[in-house]
XYZ file of C-alpha atoms in Angstrom:
733
model
C 15.979 29.294 8.965
C 13.143 30.479 6.797
C 11.341 33.820 7.372
C 7.765 32.486 7.744
C 8.510 29.941 10.434
C 6.344 26.863 9.916
C 8.358 25.599 7.080
C 11.212 25.178 9.590
C 9.203 22.330 11.211
C 8.142 20.727 7.959
C 10.761 17.985 8.400
C 8.696 16.846 11.411
C 5.877 15.665 9.084
C 7.819 12.552 7.892
C 9.972 12.413 11.036
C 7.085 12.004 13.685
C 5.800 8.706 12.012
C 9.349 7.426 11.496
C 10.209 7.882 15.224
C 6.890 6.188 16.118
C 7.831 2.950 14.347
C 10.368 1.804 16.973
C 8.159 3.207 19.831
C 5.133 1.100 18.851
C 7.365 -2.009 18.331
C 9.044 -1.558 21.640
C 5.892 -0.950 23.544
C 4.104 -3.816 21.750
C 6.743 -6.259 22.670
C 6.585 -5.199 26.412
C 2.816 -4.650 26.967
C 1.360 -7.149 24.441
C -1.800 -8.744 25.804
C -2.323 -6.337 28.696
C -5.795 -4.764 28.942
C -4.608 -1.168 28.794
C -2.529 -1.947 25.715
C -5.331 -3.794 23.981
C -8.481 -1.814 24.911
C -7.210 1.805 25.463
C -4.208 1.950 23.242
C -5.659 -0.375 20.565
C -2.272 -2.285 20.325
C -0.580 0.881 19.172
C -3.364 2.104 16.876
C -3.943 5.198 19.181
C -0.293 6.050 19.121
C -0.231 5.810 15.383
C -3.419 7.840 15.213
C -1.939 10.551 17.385
C 1.187 10.807 15.408
C -0.580 10.806 11.825
C -2.830 13.587 13.265
C 0.132 15.609 14.323
C 1.658 15.094 10.863
C -1.630 16.111 9.213
C -1.843 19.322 11.260
C 1.688 20.235 10.344
C 1.159 19.454 6.655
C -2.069 21.707 6.720
C 0.012 24.472 8.203
C 2.670 24.212 5.468
C 0.038 23.999 2.793
C -1.639 27.279 4.271
C 1.761 28.987 4.253
C 2.365 28.038 0.684
C -1.242 29.182 -0.388
C -0.459 32.531 1.097
C 2.543 32.960 -1.079
C 1.094 32.014 -4.587
C 3.771 31.730 -7.156
C 6.641 30.935 -4.659
C 8.665 27.868 -4.810
C 9.993 27.463 -1.333
C 13.395 25.608 -1.101
C 14.402 25.122 2.437
C 17.567 23.285 3.393
C 17.668 22.403 7.076
C 20.818 20.310 7.046
C 23.858 20.471 4.810
C 27.639 19.715 4.725
C 30.566 20.726 2.454
C 33.064 18.597 0.786
C 36.879 19.025 0.869
C 38.703 18.550 -2.436
C 41.812 16.798 -2.872
C 43.909 19.980 -2.982
C 42.461 21.000 0.300
C 40.048 23.625 -0.979
C 36.499 23.829 0.555
C 33.894 23.582 -2.233
C 30.319 24.964 -1.979
C 28.790 21.584 -3.113
C 25.969 20.806 -0.706
C 24.923 17.372 0.445
C 22.063 17.655 2.788
C 18.352 17.065 3.547
C 15.859 19.847 2.754
C 12.315 20.575 1.856
C 11.074 21.538 -1.505
C 7.587 23.025 -1.753
C 5.568 23.901 -4.857
C 1.901 23.302 -5.943
C 2.698 19.651 -6.828
C 4.341 19.017 -3.327
C 1.304 20.549 -1.349
C -1.252 18.518 -3.355
C 0.445 15.220 -2.782
C 1.265 16.208 0.804
C -2.363 16.675 1.551
C -3.379 13.503 -0.187
C -0.866 11.373 1.754
C -1.262 13.058 5.237
C -5.104 13.171 5.055
C -5.709 9.616 3.700
C -3.059 8.087 5.973
C -4.965 9.570 9.016
C -8.317 8.300 7.862
C -7.003 4.938 6.896
C -5.467 4.831 10.450
C -9.001 5.419 11.854
C -10.424 2.705 9.598
C -7.530 0.263 10.747
C -8.522 0.555 14.492
C -12.030 -0.725 13.618
C -10.894 -3.217 11.038
C -7.721 -4.724 12.701
C -8.629 -4.540 16.351
C -11.876 -6.528 16.067
C -10.331 -9.616 14.802
C -8.894 -12.026 17.372
C -6.647 -13.640 14.728
C -4.596 -10.332 14.899
C -4.156 -10.551 18.696
C -0.719 -9.884 19.954
C 0.631 -8.831 16.479
C -1.265 -5.575 15.647
C 1.743 -3.572 17.063
C 3.629 -4.854 14.142
C 0.985 -3.735 11.736
C 0.805 -0.126 13.168
C 4.612 0.161 13.407
C 4.928 -0.748 9.690
C 1.940 1.363 8.842
C 3.455 4.639 10.266
C 6.824 3.844 8.646
C 5.073 3.367 5.270
C 3.349 6.710 5.654
C 6.642 8.293 6.573
C 8.144 7.094 3.288
C 5.500 8.656 1.319
C 5.473 11.914 3.149
C 9.363 12.070 3.005
C 9.323 11.444 -0.734
C 6.890 14.197 -1.496
C 8.742 16.758 0.689
C 12.300 15.835 -0.481
C 14.291 18.542 -2.292
C 16.465 16.104 -4.379
C 15.972 12.989 -6.413
C 18.513 11.204 -4.117
C 16.223 11.647 -1.056
C 13.173 10.873 -3.210
C 14.828 7.549 -4.001
C 15.805 6.828 -0.339
C 12.116 7.262 0.763
C 11.070 5.521 -2.432
C 12.936 2.435 -1.268
C 11.635 2.752 2.297
C 8.086 2.458 0.905
C 9.139 -0.656 -1.094
C 10.449 -2.271 2.106
C 7.228 -1.468 3.892
C 4.988 -2.775 1.129
C 6.811 -6.053 1.325
C 6.239 -6.357 5.056
C 2.553 -5.227 4.983
C 1.531 -7.194 1.985
C 3.042 -10.312 3.620
C 1.498 -9.425 7.027
C -0.190 -12.797 7.112
C 3.230 -14.376 6.273
C 1.911 -17.821 7.448
C -0.294 -18.013 4.352
C 1.688 -19.093 1.224
C -0.407 -16.792 -1.007
C 0.568 -13.718 1.110
C 4.178 -14.698 1.320
C 4.242 -15.175 -2.520
C 2.511 -11.897 -3.075
C 4.943 -9.875 -0.944
C 7.902 -11.417 -2.761
C 6.139 -10.694 -6.097
C 5.552 -7.085 -5.292
C 9.178 -6.731 -4.029
C 10.930 -8.315 -6.977
C 8.723 -6.741 -9.656
C 9.175 -3.247 -8.338
C 12.867 -3.788 -7.870
C 13.017 -4.328 -11.638
C 11.841 -0.832 -12.032
C 14.032 0.425 -9.245
C 17.241 -0.834 -11.092
C 16.317 1.376 -14.106
C 15.675 4.196 -11.694
C 19.060 3.959 -10.175
C 20.675 4.038 -13.692
C 18.640 7.107 -14.578
C 19.678 9.032 -11.255
C 23.290 7.986 -12.024
C 23.051 9.366 -15.489
C 21.515 12.669 -14.040
C 24.331 12.921 -11.520
C 26.856 12.526 -14.286
C 25.154 15.300 -16.315
C 24.437 17.766 -13.599
C 26.926 16.851 -10.857
C 23.977 17.084 -8.422
C 20.528 15.546 -7.870
C 19.137 18.596 -5.992
C 15.965 20.037 -7.674
C 17.554 23.477 -7.418
C 20.363 22.440 -9.577
C 18.654 20.070 -12.123
C 15.686 22.119 -12.664
C 17.740 25.212 -13.505
C 17.081 26.067 -17.258
C 20.512 27.294 -17.497
C 21.971 23.905 -16.345
C 19.496 21.869 -18.509
C 20.709 23.891 -21.660
C 24.237 22.539 -21.040
C 23.484 18.877 -21.258
C 22.821 16.642 -24.105
C 18.989 16.325 -24.932
C 19.507 12.667 -26.104
C 21.312 11.694 -22.952
C 18.748 13.539 -20.754
C 15.978 11.696 -22.558
C 17.560 8.230 -21.925
C 18.117 9.202 -18.215
C 14.522 10.315 -17.736
C 13.410 7.267 -19.715
C 15.255 5.040 -17.220
C 13.592 6.831 -14.369
C 10.211 6.347 -15.988
C 10.567 2.607 -16.041
C 10.990 3.003 -12.181
C 7.658 4.811 -12.257
C 6.053 2.172 -14.239
C 7.029 -0.539 -11.703
C 5.965 1.529 -8.695
C 2.433 2.495 -10.315
C 1.868 -0.984 -11.689
C 1.691 -0.072 -15.321
C 2.231 -2.418 -18.264
C 4.380 -4.469 -18.295
C 5.298 -4.293 -14.620
C 1.737 -4.410 -13.377
C 1.502 -8.009 -12.231
C 2.215 -7.371 -8.582
C -0.645 -4.989 -7.786
C -3.661 -7.433 -7.792
C -1.843 -10.013 -5.687
C -0.947 -7.176 -3.200
C -4.601 -7.598 -2.036
C -3.332 -10.409 0.099
C -2.513 -7.826 2.733
C -5.115 -6.433 5.223
C -7.645 -4.263 3.563
C -6.238 -1.003 5.218
C -2.921 -1.917 3.413
C -4.836 -2.064 0.104
C -6.180 1.244 0.767
C -2.843 2.654 1.815
C -1.044 1.280 -1.407
C -3.799 2.338 -3.835
C -4.806 5.745 -2.496
C -2.216 7.340 -0.138
C 1.120 6.012 -0.947
C 2.910 3.503 -3.290
C 1.226 3.754 -6.591
C 1.022 7.559 -6.503
C 4.791 7.669 -6.198
C 5.388 6.772 -9.746
C 2.913 9.471 -10.845
C 4.746 12.001 -8.663
C 8.080 11.035 -10.277
C 6.862 11.655 -13.703
C 5.155 14.871 -12.867
C 8.500 16.013 -11.204
C 10.104 15.639 -14.825
C 7.979 18.581 -16.099
C 10.706 21.338 -15.657
C 12.975 19.214 -17.944
C 10.366 19.221 -20.735
C 9.788 22.929 -20.263
C 13.448 23.889 -20.488
C 14.816 21.487 -23.015
C 15.162 22.074 -26.680
C 11.970 22.181 -28.768
C 10.804 18.583 -29.453
C 14.035 16.935 -28.043
C 12.217 14.972 -25.432
C 8.931 14.302 -27.300
C 9.717 10.623 -27.839
C 9.603 9.994 -24.209
C 6.433 11.806 -23.790
C 4.810 9.735 -26.530
C 6.044 6.479 -24.845
C 4.506 7.675 -21.440
C 1.135 8.311 -23.223
C 1.339 4.993 -24.982
C 2.001 3.001 -21.910
C -0.867 4.792 -20.126
C -3.337 4.067 -22.926
C -2.412 0.437 -23.246
C -2.669 -0.059 -19.509
C -6.032 1.670 -19.283
C -7.754 -0.677 -21.578
C -5.914 -3.780 -20.540
C -6.759 -3.377 -16.915
C -10.368 -2.401 -17.741
C -10.778 -5.588 -19.679
C -9.406 -7.756 -16.930
C -11.722 -6.040 -14.392
C -14.725 -7.143 -16.508
C -14.502 -10.746 -15.215
C -13.140 -10.409 -11.723
C -15.247 -11.742 -8.993
C -13.014 -10.672 -6.102
C -14.168 -7.350 -4.903
C -10.812 -5.996 -4.038
C -9.295 -7.133 -7.213
C -11.912 -5.282 -9.219
C -10.749 -2.234 -7.492
C -7.098 -3.139 -8.014
C -7.542 -3.116 -11.806
C -9.551 -0.056 -11.538
C -6.510 1.465 -9.870
C -4.239 0.441 -12.727
C -6.625 1.760 -15.384
C -7.206 5.187 -13.602
C -3.498 5.642 -13.010
C -3.014 4.974 -16.621
C -5.262 7.718 -17.455
C -3.069 10.061 -15.517
C -0.085 8.763 -17.319
C -1.604 9.466 -20.520
C -2.439 13.026 -19.344
C 1.064 13.543 -18.049
C 2.535 12.304 -21.533
C 0.220 14.891 -23.279
C 1.339 17.641 -20.852
C 5.022 16.765 -21.286
C 4.671 16.730 -25.052
C 2.921 20.052 -25.042
C 5.702 21.576 -22.781
C 8.476 20.245 -24.970
C 6.954 21.628 -28.088
C 6.191 25.231 -26.976
C 2.507 24.924 -26.202
C 2.621 26.440 -22.777
C -1.071 26.937 -22.079
C -2.027 23.577 -23.356
C 0.709 21.991 -21.169
C -0.594 23.802 -18.187
C -4.070 22.587 -18.856
C -3.153 18.952 -19.309
C -0.728 18.832 -16.304
C -3.500 20.386 -14.130
C -6.163 17.923 -15.410
C -3.743 15.045 -14.633
C -2.810 16.155 -11.149
C -6.375 17.063 -10.322
C -7.508 13.534 -11.396
C -4.709 12.109 -9.142
C -6.292 13.959 -6.266
C -9.881 12.971 -7.220
C -8.847 9.240 -7.689
C -7.013 9.129 -4.385
C -10.091 10.394 -2.476
C -12.421 8.005 -4.308
C -10.178 4.962 -4.229
C -9.407 5.340 -0.647
C -13.058 5.430 0.150
C -13.798 2.419 -2.251
C -11.210 0.333 -0.671
C -12.392 1.005 2.888
C -15.878 0.438 1.765
C -14.814 -3.039 0.293
C -13.089 -3.743 3.569
C -16.302 -2.825 5.480
C -18.236 -5.317 3.250
C -15.681 -8.104 3.691
C -15.401 -7.544 7.343
C -19.161 -7.751 8.012
C -19.471 -10.715 5.529
C -17.014 -12.574 7.653
C -18.926 -11.712 10.791
C -22.201 -12.736 9.307
C -20.614 -15.989 8.019
C -19.403 -16.849 11.531
C -22.961 -16.181 12.888
C -24.546 -18.432 10.444
C -21.912 -21.119 10.845
C -22.197 -21.114 14.625
C -25.981 -20.701 14.774
C -25.998 -17.085 15.944
C -23.059 -17.267 18.541
C -21.408 -13.806 18.169
C -18.134 -14.553 19.849
C -15.693 -13.996 16.980
C -14.731 -11.794 14.052
C -12.505 -12.813 11.219
C -10.091 -10.875 9.020
C -10.454 -11.155 5.222
C -7.562 -13.549 5.271
C -8.711 -15.638 8.100
C -10.232 -19.087 6.665
C -13.163 -20.331 8.621
C -12.381 -24.011 9.488
C -15.916 -25.069 8.775
C -15.866 -24.478 4.949
C -14.244 -22.540 2.065
C -16.599 -19.663 2.142
C -15.086 -16.598 0.292
C -16.207 -13.442 1.826
C -14.470 -11.380 -0.905
C -16.334 -12.915 -3.874
C -19.139 -10.740 -5.230
C -20.825 -14.106 -6.002
C -21.600 -14.656 -2.313
C -22.899 -10.954 -1.905
C -26.048 -9.144 -3.353
C -28.860 -7.058 -1.672
C -26.636 -5.168 0.754
C -27.786 -1.742 -0.105
C -30.363 -1.657 2.774
C -28.204 -3.619 5.238
C -25.081 -1.400 4.896
C -26.363 2.014 3.864
C -23.302 3.991 4.694
C -20.866 1.549 2.999
C -23.285 1.402 -0.051
C -23.556 5.206 -0.320
C -19.747 5.499 -0.129
C -19.093 2.961 -2.621
C -21.855 4.405 -4.822
C -20.297 7.979 -4.857
C -16.789 6.574 -5.212
C -17.769 4.481 -8.250
C -19.693 7.587 -9.790
C -16.403 9.490 -9.334
C -14.278 6.908 -10.885
C -16.728 6.540 -13.846
C -16.845 10.361 -14.357
C -20.489 11.018 -13.724
C -21.165 14.711 -14.344
C -20.428 17.129 -11.385
C -19.009 14.287 -9.232
C -15.314 13.943 -8.390
C -13.250 12.686 -11.224
C -15.621 14.202 -13.890
C -13.877 17.456 -13.607
C -10.425 16.070 -14.191
C -11.105 12.920 -16.461
C -12.717 14.954 -19.141
C -9.648 17.240 -19.323
C -7.252 14.248 -19.702
C -9.393 12.828 -22.645
C -9.572 16.206 -24.121
C -5.854 16.890 -23.871
C -5.144 13.490 -25.515
C -7.257 14.434 -28.553
C -5.751 17.946 -28.520
C -2.234 16.402 -28.883
C -3.560 13.963 -31.492
C -4.749 16.811 -33.677
C -1.217 18.245 -33.803
C 0.684 14.754 -33.558
C -1.152 11.995 -35.243
C 0.820 9.335 -33.434
C -1.209 10.271 -30.285
C -4.409 8.975 -31.862
C -3.679 5.653 -30.474
C -3.683 6.575 -26.829
C -6.465 9.171 -27.284
C -8.734 6.451 -28.698
C -7.865 4.021 -26.016
C -8.694 6.448 -23.118
C -11.950 7.244 -24.858
C -12.968 3.689 -25.078
C -11.727 3.082 -21.556
C -14.405 5.557 -20.478
C -17.189 3.283 -21.392
C -15.333 0.229 -19.964
C -14.908 1.981 -16.685
C -18.719 2.735 -16.591
C -19.361 -1.055 -17.119
C -16.880 -2.662 -14.517
C -17.529 -0.154 -11.754
C -21.301 -0.382 -12.126
C -21.022 -4.099 -12.295
C -19.186 -4.197 -8.994
C -21.848 -2.068 -7.263
C -24.956 -3.999 -8.624
C -23.393 -7.277 -7.768
C -22.625 -6.281 -4.300
C -25.545 -4.020 -3.285
C -28.456 -4.733 -5.784
C -30.579 -7.857 -6.365
C -31.538 -10.634 -4.057
C -28.916 -11.869 -1.550
C -26.932 -14.644 -3.203
C -26.133 -16.575 0.021
C -27.721 -16.990 3.414
C -24.642 -15.166 4.654
C -25.536 -12.009 2.708
C -28.936 -12.034 4.442
C -27.434 -11.687 7.898
C -24.984 -8.886 7.141
C -25.238 -5.674 9.243
C -23.240 -2.433 9.573
C -21.969 -2.737 13.210
C -18.244 -2.395 13.486
C -17.124 0.990 15.142
C -14.605 3.319 13.645
C -14.979 1.941 10.082
C -17.870 4.393 8.999
C -15.974 7.500 10.086
C -13.593 7.760 7.022
C -16.509 6.592 4.624
C -18.586 9.590 5.675
C -15.727 12.026 5.463
C -14.506 10.932 2.088
C -18.084 10.803 0.589
C -18.440 14.428 1.289
C -14.953 15.198 -0.004
C -15.709 13.407 -3.349
C -19.092 15.142 -3.619
C -17.605 18.574 -2.917
C -14.984 18.236 -5.727
C -17.155 20.879 -7.789
C -15.942 23.276 -5.220
C -12.290 22.618 -5.974
C -13.207 22.905 -9.725
C -14.756 26.081 -9.093
C -11.509 27.321 -7.501
C -9.783 26.410 -10.667
C -7.700 23.632 -8.953
C -6.837 22.038 -12.233
C -5.295 25.437 -13.458
C -3.614 26.153 -10.126
C -1.985 22.687 -10.220
C -0.920 22.961 -13.739
C 0.828 26.302 -13.445
C 2.585 25.807 -10.305
C 5.272 28.469 -10.918
C 2.729 31.245 -10.880
C -0.585 30.071 -9.582
C -4.054 31.236 -10.325
C -6.973 32.777 -8.637
C -10.436 33.556 -9.606
C -13.766 33.855 -7.755
C -15.725 30.663 -7.270
C -18.680 31.373 -9.441
C -16.284 32.340 -12.309
C -14.548 29.210 -11.738
C -17.658 27.072 -12.010
C -18.847 28.971 -15.098
C -15.458 28.464 -16.865
C -15.555 24.663 -16.094
C -19.141 24.216 -17.166
C -18.456 26.071 -20.406
C -15.572 23.907 -21.159
C -17.472 20.714 -20.488
C -20.874 21.487 -22.082
C -20.389 24.619 -24.300
C -16.900 24.329 -25.521
C -16.007 26.859 -28.306
C -14.298 23.920 -30.278
C -17.170 21.934 -31.781
C -14.985 18.894 -31.974
C -14.148 19.023 -28.218
C -17.719 19.647 -27.402
C -18.847 16.655 -29.227
C -16.019 14.576 -27.742
C -17.227 15.623 -24.258
C -20.774 14.403 -24.869
C -19.468 11.171 -26.506
C -17.302 10.479 -23.317
C -20.315 11.141 -21.075
C -22.415 8.885 -23.299
C -19.999 5.983 -23.131
C -19.236 6.314 -19.289
C -22.512 7.457 -17.972
C -25.027 5.564 -20.250
C -23.563 2.805 -22.334
C -21.361 1.117 -19.557
C -23.861 1.302 -16.667
C -26.720 0.151 -18.933
C -24.874 -3.008 -19.831
C -24.103 -3.583 -16.209
C -27.745 -3.130 -15.234
C -28.872 -5.488 -17.944
C -26.633 -8.283 -16.716
C -26.331 -7.729 -12.898
C -29.288 -5.489 -11.946
C -32.250 -6.467 -9.786
C -34.597 -5.442 -7.091
C -33.998 -6.036 -3.467
C -35.882 -8.505 -1.271
C -39.590 -7.629 -1.027
C -39.328 -6.286 2.419
C -36.064 -4.496 1.761
C -35.563 -0.900 0.627
C -32.472 1.259 0.123
C -32.114 4.842 0.941
C -33.898 7.202 -1.351
C -30.638 8.374 -3.065
C -29.749 4.865 -4.004
C -33.232 3.194 -4.374
C -33.757 4.858 -7.788
C -30.563 3.220 -9.206
C -31.670 -0.162 -7.807
C -35.217 0.318 -9.322
C -33.752 1.410 -12.667
C -31.489 -1.547 -12.711
C -34.266 -3.984 -12.050
C -36.275 -2.358 -14.902
C -33.429 -2.642 -17.321
C -32.517 -6.111 -16.163
C -36.121 -7.322 -16.537
C -36.654 -5.905 -20.055
C -33.252 -6.608 -21.537
C -33.373 -10.449 -21.615
C -29.633 -10.241 -22.483
C -27.832 -13.596 -22.663
C -24.026 -13.305 -22.132
C -23.424 -17.027 -21.796
C -21.472 -17.120 -25.079
C -19.248 -14.287 -23.988
C -18.805 -15.737 -20.587
C -17.627 -19.150 -22.023
C -15.474 -17.716 -24.701
C -11.743 -18.087 -24.860
C -11.260 -14.256 -24.471
C -13.179 -14.300 -21.153
C -10.995 -17.314 -20.046
C -7.842 -15.350 -20.968
C -9.181 -12.325 -19.109
C -9.920 -14.462 -16.183
C -6.326 -15.642 -16.147
C -5.201 -11.953 -16.416
C -4.232 -12.276 -20.017
C -1.605 -14.908 -18.911
C 0.885 -12.333 -17.710
C 1.023 -14.037 -14.311
C 2.060 -17.257 -16.179
C 4.801 -15.513 -17.940
C 5.850 -13.865 -14.724
C 6.008 -17.298 -12.966
C 7.903 -18.826 -15.772
C 10.492 -15.971 -15.738
C 10.914 -16.311 -12.018
C 11.489 -20.055 -12.259
C 13.848 -19.812 -15.266
C 15.653 -16.604 -14.573
C 15.560 -15.710 -10.958
C 15.503 -19.166 -9.502
C 18.192 -20.299 -12.036
C 20.265 -17.364 -11.118
C 19.737 -18.121 -7.505
C 20.923 -21.769 -7.982
C 23.984 -20.705 -9.848
C 24.810 -18.084 -7.162
C 24.438 -20.793 -4.506
C 26.684 -23.057 -6.306
C 29.259 -20.341 -6.772
C 28.942 -19.336 -3.120
C 29.378 -22.936 -1.925
C 32.277 -24.089 -4.264
C 34.127 -20.819 -4.823
C 33.645 -18.481 -2.044
C 33.202 -20.984 0.688
C 35.896 -23.103 -0.900
C 38.472 -20.454 -0.681
C 37.551 -19.598 2.975
C 37.486 -23.206 3.995
C 41.008 -23.646 2.224
C 42.313 -20.648 4.220
C 40.685 -22.004 7.390
C 42.366 -25.547 7.012
C 45.673 -24.047 6.095
C 45.610 -21.789 9.054
C 44.687 -24.834 11.357
C 47.622 -26.894 9.948
C 50.092 -24.132 10.437
C 48.772 -23.424 13.897
C 49.248 -26.983 14.823
C 52.716 -27.076 13.530
C 53.568 -23.851 15.365
C 52.024 -25.213 18.567
C 54.455 -28.190 18.259
C 57.329 -25.780 18.397
C 56.231 -24.214 21.710
C 57.777 -26.801 24.074
C 58.097 -24.386 26.952
C 61.979 -24.855 26.986
C 64.005 -21.524 27.328
C 66.603 -23.065 25.096
C 64.145 -23.575 22.300
C 62.936 -19.962 22.525
C 66.455 -18.719 22.487
C 67.310 -20.678 19.420
C 64.129 -19.435 17.607
C 64.952 -15.833 18.513
C 68.477 -16.242 17.280
C 67.391 -17.751 13.913
C 64.685 -15.012 13.446
C 67.345 -12.331 14.099
C 69.699 -13.952 11.601
C 66.906 -14.115 8.928
C 66.091 -10.424 9.364
C 69.823 -9.584 9.058
C 70.193 -11.512 5.926
C 66.940 -10.002 4.465
C 68.210 -6.461 5.203
C 71.663 -7.247 3.880
C 70.235 -8.559 0.723
C 68.124 -5.472 0.211
C 71.048 -3.208 0.875
């Protein structure tokens, strides 16, 4: 037992939602359709909310305890067993389940627990107002809490073994939730696509873990992170093992070339999209790479640099590729999906820089780069969770308005974003059907506005405090290692691209005239949904408080921790951003701000800006943006028809044809292998079994023929058997 107390109960954080999984399923099967179950318990939603609230409270208590002991890495094992060797000696080798807590743990723990709780609130409003989900929401909430349990357990695990176990639990839950509307072929296809693509990465992860076990004889963090133990292993073998594990992270976090599953994962209900993109799934890959940091610190100088370069390159390539594809997407959720891929790529690039610095003896720079990367993970999670829930709010109300219009004002039904209205093929997720929603959905519009500014990196808001650090770190490495010029240039270009596609999304949705009659009838009216949007809006706007508390430095140096007063922290951050001692980095900062804050949004305004209807007016804090966009749009006279009809635009609309290659690979490799396996199973496995079966039947028939019921026959058979045994023994002797 630990001295402090609360750590002893940390295991309950993932255990409570795990135990709630069978409870919700069982109660749902018994009470489905009853008034109390539907109205009061929200088909299991209230049970899930209670459990996730308890996990959040426990998580906050654990975080507080860790904060009170800055510099401590708490390793707590609450279950263990010992192994007996062949010679009968009892070894001290431990195989158990424990809790490992450092700065990285508490940051991801807060992100996962906090966002899972808020998404649960959103789900009650989103899922329980759609009759299409009647009598099956209990399955959604059961799978939801199990998914959350997987992420929480992975973050708290004290070994790579248990990290992998919870990692696979998330993979299973993602398959179930993405395919929640399994009756739809597109949803079933998306679920299989996500499952198979991530399994490719998981195979390499298993190989990497096996190599680590072979080198260290353990997968416990306390063993594998020991500098003494790291010094004993071969650096080349360690780099290969970590490289195998990195491929697993590439699959989980949807990075090139294992990125194809994430956009199609939008086939699941919008709360699932928010869960995958903000609280769980994609953050797991980043967490795995960040967990590798002690290896790079302790290994021989430069011995793992190649892997760090590869990580940064994959991040840079994905950042630009995903941003380009987002340029032409019309589906609101898919724009956000590619935004997730791009922003996660920034974090991978930052982690690659941090790992290179750590492996080449630049401890202070490594701390800065790691802190910026982890801080951006935090900021992105808050903003992206808000953006997905805001998109769900828009889609949900678009469906409601469409039903009102289609049925001439009869408000007797709601529809989920995956429920097709039988009257037409209206797409409630297409931004081509939106426009002018700023005054009709002020809470949602504000949340999406703030979230978009955070992702873009607008000064003083959310991601600005961390994104600038990643770009600066990439260029700091590039000045020392020229090969890093490629990812450094890519993340800089990506900043301007982010400004364009995020601004395009907001202006197409909320600015201009309504593009359809449905958009004119949209209203913000569904309960529960606005609550997490308001909370996350304030969280994103208050990121400067965390910056003032030196959150980046604290996350980066998680072995010792930092503390400074608030005003000193803000001053240091502002000095870094605007008055950097290094002239090159100061100019770089202003170039980044110019690309993301001015150039990208200006192009978006020129193409998609516009004023609202004559009688409509947005809230004051948004109206200025709409007025500016209308002015820029009116004066630009920019014609992008040539670009829109170009072969490049077509390729981007087809996702650079990666999905075509994926389908071809599935048909030629996976399906072909499955066909061969089926033939082998039928002709070889089943053939052998059927031969044994038929032989047994013939032998049994002949044996039954000998059982006549006559005592004489039995005596004769006994005598012959005895004689045969005697002869056998005599021959042996």
